[in-house]
CSV table of C-alpha atoms in Angstrom, one decimal:
chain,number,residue,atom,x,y,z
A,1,UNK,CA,119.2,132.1,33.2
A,2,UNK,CA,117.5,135.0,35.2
A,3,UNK,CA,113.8,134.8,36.9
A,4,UNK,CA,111.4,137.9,37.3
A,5,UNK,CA,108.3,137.4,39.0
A,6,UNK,CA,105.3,139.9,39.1
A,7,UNK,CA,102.6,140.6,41.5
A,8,UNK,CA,99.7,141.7,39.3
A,9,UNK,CA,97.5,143.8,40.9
A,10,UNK,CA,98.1,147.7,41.6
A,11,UNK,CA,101.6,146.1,39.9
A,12,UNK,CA,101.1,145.7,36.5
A,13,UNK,CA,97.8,146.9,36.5
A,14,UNK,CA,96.7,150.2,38.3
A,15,UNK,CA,93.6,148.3,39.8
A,16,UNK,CA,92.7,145.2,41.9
A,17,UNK,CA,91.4,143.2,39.4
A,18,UNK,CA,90.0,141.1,42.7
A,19,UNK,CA,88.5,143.7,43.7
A,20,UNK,CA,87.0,144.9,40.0
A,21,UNK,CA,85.6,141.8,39.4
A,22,UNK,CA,83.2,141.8,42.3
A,23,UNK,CA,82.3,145.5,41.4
A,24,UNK,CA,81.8,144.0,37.8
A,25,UNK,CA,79.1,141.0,39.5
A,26,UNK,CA,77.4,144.1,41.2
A,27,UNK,CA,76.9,146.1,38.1
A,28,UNK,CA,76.2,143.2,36.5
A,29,UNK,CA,72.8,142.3,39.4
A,30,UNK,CA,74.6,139.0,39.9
A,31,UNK,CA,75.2,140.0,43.6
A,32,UNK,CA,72.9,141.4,45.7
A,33,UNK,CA,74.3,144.8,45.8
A,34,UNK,CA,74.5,146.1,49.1
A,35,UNK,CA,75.2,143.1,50.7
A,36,UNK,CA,78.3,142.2,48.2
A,37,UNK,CA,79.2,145.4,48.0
A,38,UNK,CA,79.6,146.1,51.4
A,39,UNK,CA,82.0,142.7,51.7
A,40,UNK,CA,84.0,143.4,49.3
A,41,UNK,CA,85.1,146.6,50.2
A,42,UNK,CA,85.7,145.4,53.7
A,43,UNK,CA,88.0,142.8,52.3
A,44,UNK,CA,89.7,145.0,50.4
A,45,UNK,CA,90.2,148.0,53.0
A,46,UNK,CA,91.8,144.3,55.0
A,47,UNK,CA,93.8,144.0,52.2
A,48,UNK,CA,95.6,147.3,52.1
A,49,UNK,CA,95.8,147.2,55.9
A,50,UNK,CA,97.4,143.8,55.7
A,51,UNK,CA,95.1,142.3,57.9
A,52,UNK,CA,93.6,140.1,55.6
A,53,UNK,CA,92.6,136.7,56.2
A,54,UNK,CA,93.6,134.7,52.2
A,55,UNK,CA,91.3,132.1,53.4
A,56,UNK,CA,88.6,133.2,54.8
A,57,UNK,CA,88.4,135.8,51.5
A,58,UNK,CA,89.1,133.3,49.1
A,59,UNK,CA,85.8,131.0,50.7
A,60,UNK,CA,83.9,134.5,49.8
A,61,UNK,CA,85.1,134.8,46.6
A,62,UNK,CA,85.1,131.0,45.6
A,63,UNK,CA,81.6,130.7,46.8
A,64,UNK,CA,80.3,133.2,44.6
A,65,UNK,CA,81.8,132.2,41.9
A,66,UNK,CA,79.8,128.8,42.6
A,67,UNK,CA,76.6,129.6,42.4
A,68,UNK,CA,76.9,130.2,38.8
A,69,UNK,CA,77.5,128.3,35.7
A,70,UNK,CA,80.8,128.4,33.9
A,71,UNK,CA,79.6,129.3,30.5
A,72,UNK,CA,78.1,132.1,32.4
A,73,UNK,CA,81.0,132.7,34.2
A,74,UNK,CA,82.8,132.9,31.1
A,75,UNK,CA,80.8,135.4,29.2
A,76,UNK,CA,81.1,137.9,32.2
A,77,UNK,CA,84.6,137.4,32.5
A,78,UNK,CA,85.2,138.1,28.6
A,79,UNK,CA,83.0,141.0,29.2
A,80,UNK,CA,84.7,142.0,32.2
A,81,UNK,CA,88.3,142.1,30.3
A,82,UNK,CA,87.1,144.2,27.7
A,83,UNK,CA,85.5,146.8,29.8
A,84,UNK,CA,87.6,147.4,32.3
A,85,UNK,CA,90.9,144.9,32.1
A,86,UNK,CA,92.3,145.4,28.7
A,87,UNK,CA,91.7,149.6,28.9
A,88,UNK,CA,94.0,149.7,32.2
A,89,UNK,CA,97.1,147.8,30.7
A,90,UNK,CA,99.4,150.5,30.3
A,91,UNK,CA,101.9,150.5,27.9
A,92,UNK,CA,104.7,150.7,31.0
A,93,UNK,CA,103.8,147.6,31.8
A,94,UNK,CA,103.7,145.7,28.6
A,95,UNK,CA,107.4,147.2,28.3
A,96,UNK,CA,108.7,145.9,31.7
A,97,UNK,CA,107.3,142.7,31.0
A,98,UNK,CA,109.0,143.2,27.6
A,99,UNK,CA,112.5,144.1,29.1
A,100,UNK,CA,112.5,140.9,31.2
A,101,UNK,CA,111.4,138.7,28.2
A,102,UNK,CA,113.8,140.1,25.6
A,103,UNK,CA,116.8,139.4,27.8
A,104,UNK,CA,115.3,135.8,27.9
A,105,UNK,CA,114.3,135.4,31.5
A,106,UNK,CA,111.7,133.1,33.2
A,107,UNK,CA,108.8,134.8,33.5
A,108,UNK,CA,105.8,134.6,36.1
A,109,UNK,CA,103.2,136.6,37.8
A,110,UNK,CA,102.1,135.3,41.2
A,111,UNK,CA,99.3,136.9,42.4
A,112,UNK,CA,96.5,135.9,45.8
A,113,UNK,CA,94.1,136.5,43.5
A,114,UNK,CA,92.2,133.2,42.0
A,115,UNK,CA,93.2,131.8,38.6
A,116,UNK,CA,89.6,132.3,37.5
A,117,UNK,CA,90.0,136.0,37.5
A,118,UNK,CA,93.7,136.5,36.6
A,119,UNK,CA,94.8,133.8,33.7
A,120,UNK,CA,93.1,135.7,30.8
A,121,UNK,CA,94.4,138.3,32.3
A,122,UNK,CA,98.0,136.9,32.5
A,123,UNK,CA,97.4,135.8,28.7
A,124,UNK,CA,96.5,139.3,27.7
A,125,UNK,CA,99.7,140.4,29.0
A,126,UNK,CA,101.6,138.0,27.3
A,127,UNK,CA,103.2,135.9,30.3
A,128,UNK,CA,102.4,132.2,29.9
A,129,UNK,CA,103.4,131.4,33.5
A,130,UNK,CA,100.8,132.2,36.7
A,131,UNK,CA,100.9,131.2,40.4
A,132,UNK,CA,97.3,132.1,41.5
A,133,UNK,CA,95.2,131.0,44.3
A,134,UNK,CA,93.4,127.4,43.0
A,135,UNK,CA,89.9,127.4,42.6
A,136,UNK,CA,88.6,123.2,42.8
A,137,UNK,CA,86.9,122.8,39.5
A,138,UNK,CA,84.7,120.0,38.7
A,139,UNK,CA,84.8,117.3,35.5
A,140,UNK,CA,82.4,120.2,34.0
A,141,UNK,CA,84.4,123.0,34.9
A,142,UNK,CA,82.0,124.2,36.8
A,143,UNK,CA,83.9,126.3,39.9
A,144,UNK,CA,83.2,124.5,43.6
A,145,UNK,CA,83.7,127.2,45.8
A,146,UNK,CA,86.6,125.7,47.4
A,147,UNK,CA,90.4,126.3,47.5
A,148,UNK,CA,93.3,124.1,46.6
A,149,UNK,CA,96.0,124.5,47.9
A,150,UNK,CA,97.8,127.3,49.9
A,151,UNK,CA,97.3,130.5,48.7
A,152,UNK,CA,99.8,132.8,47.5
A,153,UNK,CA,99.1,135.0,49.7
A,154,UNK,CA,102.4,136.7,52.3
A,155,UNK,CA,104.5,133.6,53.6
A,156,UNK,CA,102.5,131.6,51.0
A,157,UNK,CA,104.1,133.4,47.8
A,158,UNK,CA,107.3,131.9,48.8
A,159,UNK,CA,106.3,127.9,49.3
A,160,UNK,CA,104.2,128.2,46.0
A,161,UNK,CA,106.9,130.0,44.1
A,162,UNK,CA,109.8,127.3,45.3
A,163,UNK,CA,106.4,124.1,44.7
A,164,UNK,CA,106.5,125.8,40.9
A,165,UNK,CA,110.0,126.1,40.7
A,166,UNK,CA,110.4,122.4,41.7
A,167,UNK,CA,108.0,121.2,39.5
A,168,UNK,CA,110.3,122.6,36.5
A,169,UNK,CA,113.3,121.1,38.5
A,170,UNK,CA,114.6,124.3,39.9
A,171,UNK,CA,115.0,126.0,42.7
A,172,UNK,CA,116.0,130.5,43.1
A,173,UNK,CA,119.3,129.6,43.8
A,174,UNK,CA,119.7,128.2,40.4
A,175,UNK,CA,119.2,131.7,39.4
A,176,UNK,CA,122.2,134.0,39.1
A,177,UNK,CA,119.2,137.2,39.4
A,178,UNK,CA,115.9,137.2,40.5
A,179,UNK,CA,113.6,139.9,40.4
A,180,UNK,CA,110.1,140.2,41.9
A,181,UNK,CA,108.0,143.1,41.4
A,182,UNK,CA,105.7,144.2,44.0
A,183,UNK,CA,103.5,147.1,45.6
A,184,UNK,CA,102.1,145.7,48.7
A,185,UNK,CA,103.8,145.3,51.9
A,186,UNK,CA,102.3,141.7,52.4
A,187,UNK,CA,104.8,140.5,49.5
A,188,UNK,CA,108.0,141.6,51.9
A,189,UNK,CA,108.4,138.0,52.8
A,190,UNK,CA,108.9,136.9,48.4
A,191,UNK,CA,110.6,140.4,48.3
A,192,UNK,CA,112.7,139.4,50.8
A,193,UNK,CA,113.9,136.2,49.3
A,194,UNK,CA,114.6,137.4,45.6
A,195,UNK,CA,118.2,138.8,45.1
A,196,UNK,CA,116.6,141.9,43.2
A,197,UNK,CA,113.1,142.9,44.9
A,198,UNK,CA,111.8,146.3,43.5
A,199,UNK,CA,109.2,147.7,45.1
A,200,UNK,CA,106.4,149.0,42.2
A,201,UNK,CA,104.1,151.4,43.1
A,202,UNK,CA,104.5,150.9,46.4
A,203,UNK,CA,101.9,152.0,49.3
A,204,UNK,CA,102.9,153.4,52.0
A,205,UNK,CA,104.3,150.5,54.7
A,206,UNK,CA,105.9,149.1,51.2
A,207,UNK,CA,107.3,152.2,50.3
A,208,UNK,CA,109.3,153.1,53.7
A,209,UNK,CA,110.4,149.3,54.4
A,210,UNK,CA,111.8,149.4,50.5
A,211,UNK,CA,113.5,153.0,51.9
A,212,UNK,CA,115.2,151.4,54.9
A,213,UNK,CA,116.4,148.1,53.4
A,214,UNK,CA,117.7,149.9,50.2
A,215,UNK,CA,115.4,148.9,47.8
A,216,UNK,CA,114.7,150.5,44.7
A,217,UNK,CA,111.6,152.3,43.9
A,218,UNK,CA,109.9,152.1,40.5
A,219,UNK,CA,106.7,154.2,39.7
A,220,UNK,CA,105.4,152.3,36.9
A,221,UNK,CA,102.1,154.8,36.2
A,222,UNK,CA,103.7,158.3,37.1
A,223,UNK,CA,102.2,158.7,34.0
């Protein structure tokens, strides 16, 4: 059996669906908007620099998340995949996805941003496997605002792809090909360890480390 692994965002989707969401909690008044605003786009700017901190964003994230309920939660997050989630999924991904499933691979995105955010989006795209940063939730399913876990985030994509993989009793080298999809140079270290990394809509740093090590380069939204 083969193994393809996706990032998710500016991947599969041509957004940050991290980043969306927050914009979504502004236009929604749940944040105060400057303030918020203001965070978020520094995170993110961090982000593409690959400067960020996981931890310290995921406390940020998780914390605002917290001061809501989760039926509330929920009904922003449902409206949040209709306005702006399910509209971006271009058909070139659903195909690639497709590709890898119809030749009977194990199939995963992995992605730093939390599970909250990304699972209906992983359901929407039709992969029933995610490796997402952990949100703690309570007996009422109500978010914490704390992290479980190491986040897969740079070195930490690795250890929380082999923790999955062990928990299904594997390991990649069980694998004859794995393939890991990715456009951000903080993923070099899970690139690095696949036998068939493709760098996907790659930024810049991505794009000249994939041209120096050989990688192939796959524009997923030339369109």
């Amino acid at each position: 059996m083969n193994l393809a692994l996706f990032d998710l965002d500016n991947t599969l989707l041509p957004l940050d669906s991290d980043y969306e969401w927050g914009q979504f909690l502004v236009r929604a008044g749940a944040v105060d908007p400057q303030a918020f605003a203001a965070r978020n786009a520094e995170f993110y700017s961090q982000y593409q620099n690959g400067t960020l901190n996981p931890i310290e964003y995921l406390e940020f994230a998780l914390g605002t998340l917290s001061r809501f309920s989760r039926p509330q939660l929920d009904a922003w997050h449902a409206e949040f995949m209709e306005d702006i989630i399910v509209p971006a999924i271009r058909p070139a991904a659903r195909a690639l996805i497709a590709k890898h499933q119809d030749a009977d691979e194990m199939i995963a995105i992995i992605t730093a941003t939390n599970r909250f955010v990304t699972e209906p989006i992983s359901i929407a795209l039709g992969v029933a496997h995610l490796i997402a940063a952990e949100p703690e939730v309570a007996d009422d399913g109500s978010i914490t605002g704390r992290l479980v876990g190491t986040p897969p985030f740079g070195p930490g994509k690795v250890s929380n792809t082999q923790a999955w993989l062990a928990s299904l009793g594997k390991s990649l080298s069980d694998f004859g090909r794995s393939t890991f999809y990715s456009d951000s140079q903080n993923d070099i270290p899970l690139l690095s360890a696949v036998t068939h990394p493709v760098a996907t809509n790659p930024n810049a740093h991505l794009a000249a480390h994939a041209m120096a090590h050989g990688w192939p380069i796959l524009q997923l939204f030339d369109d």
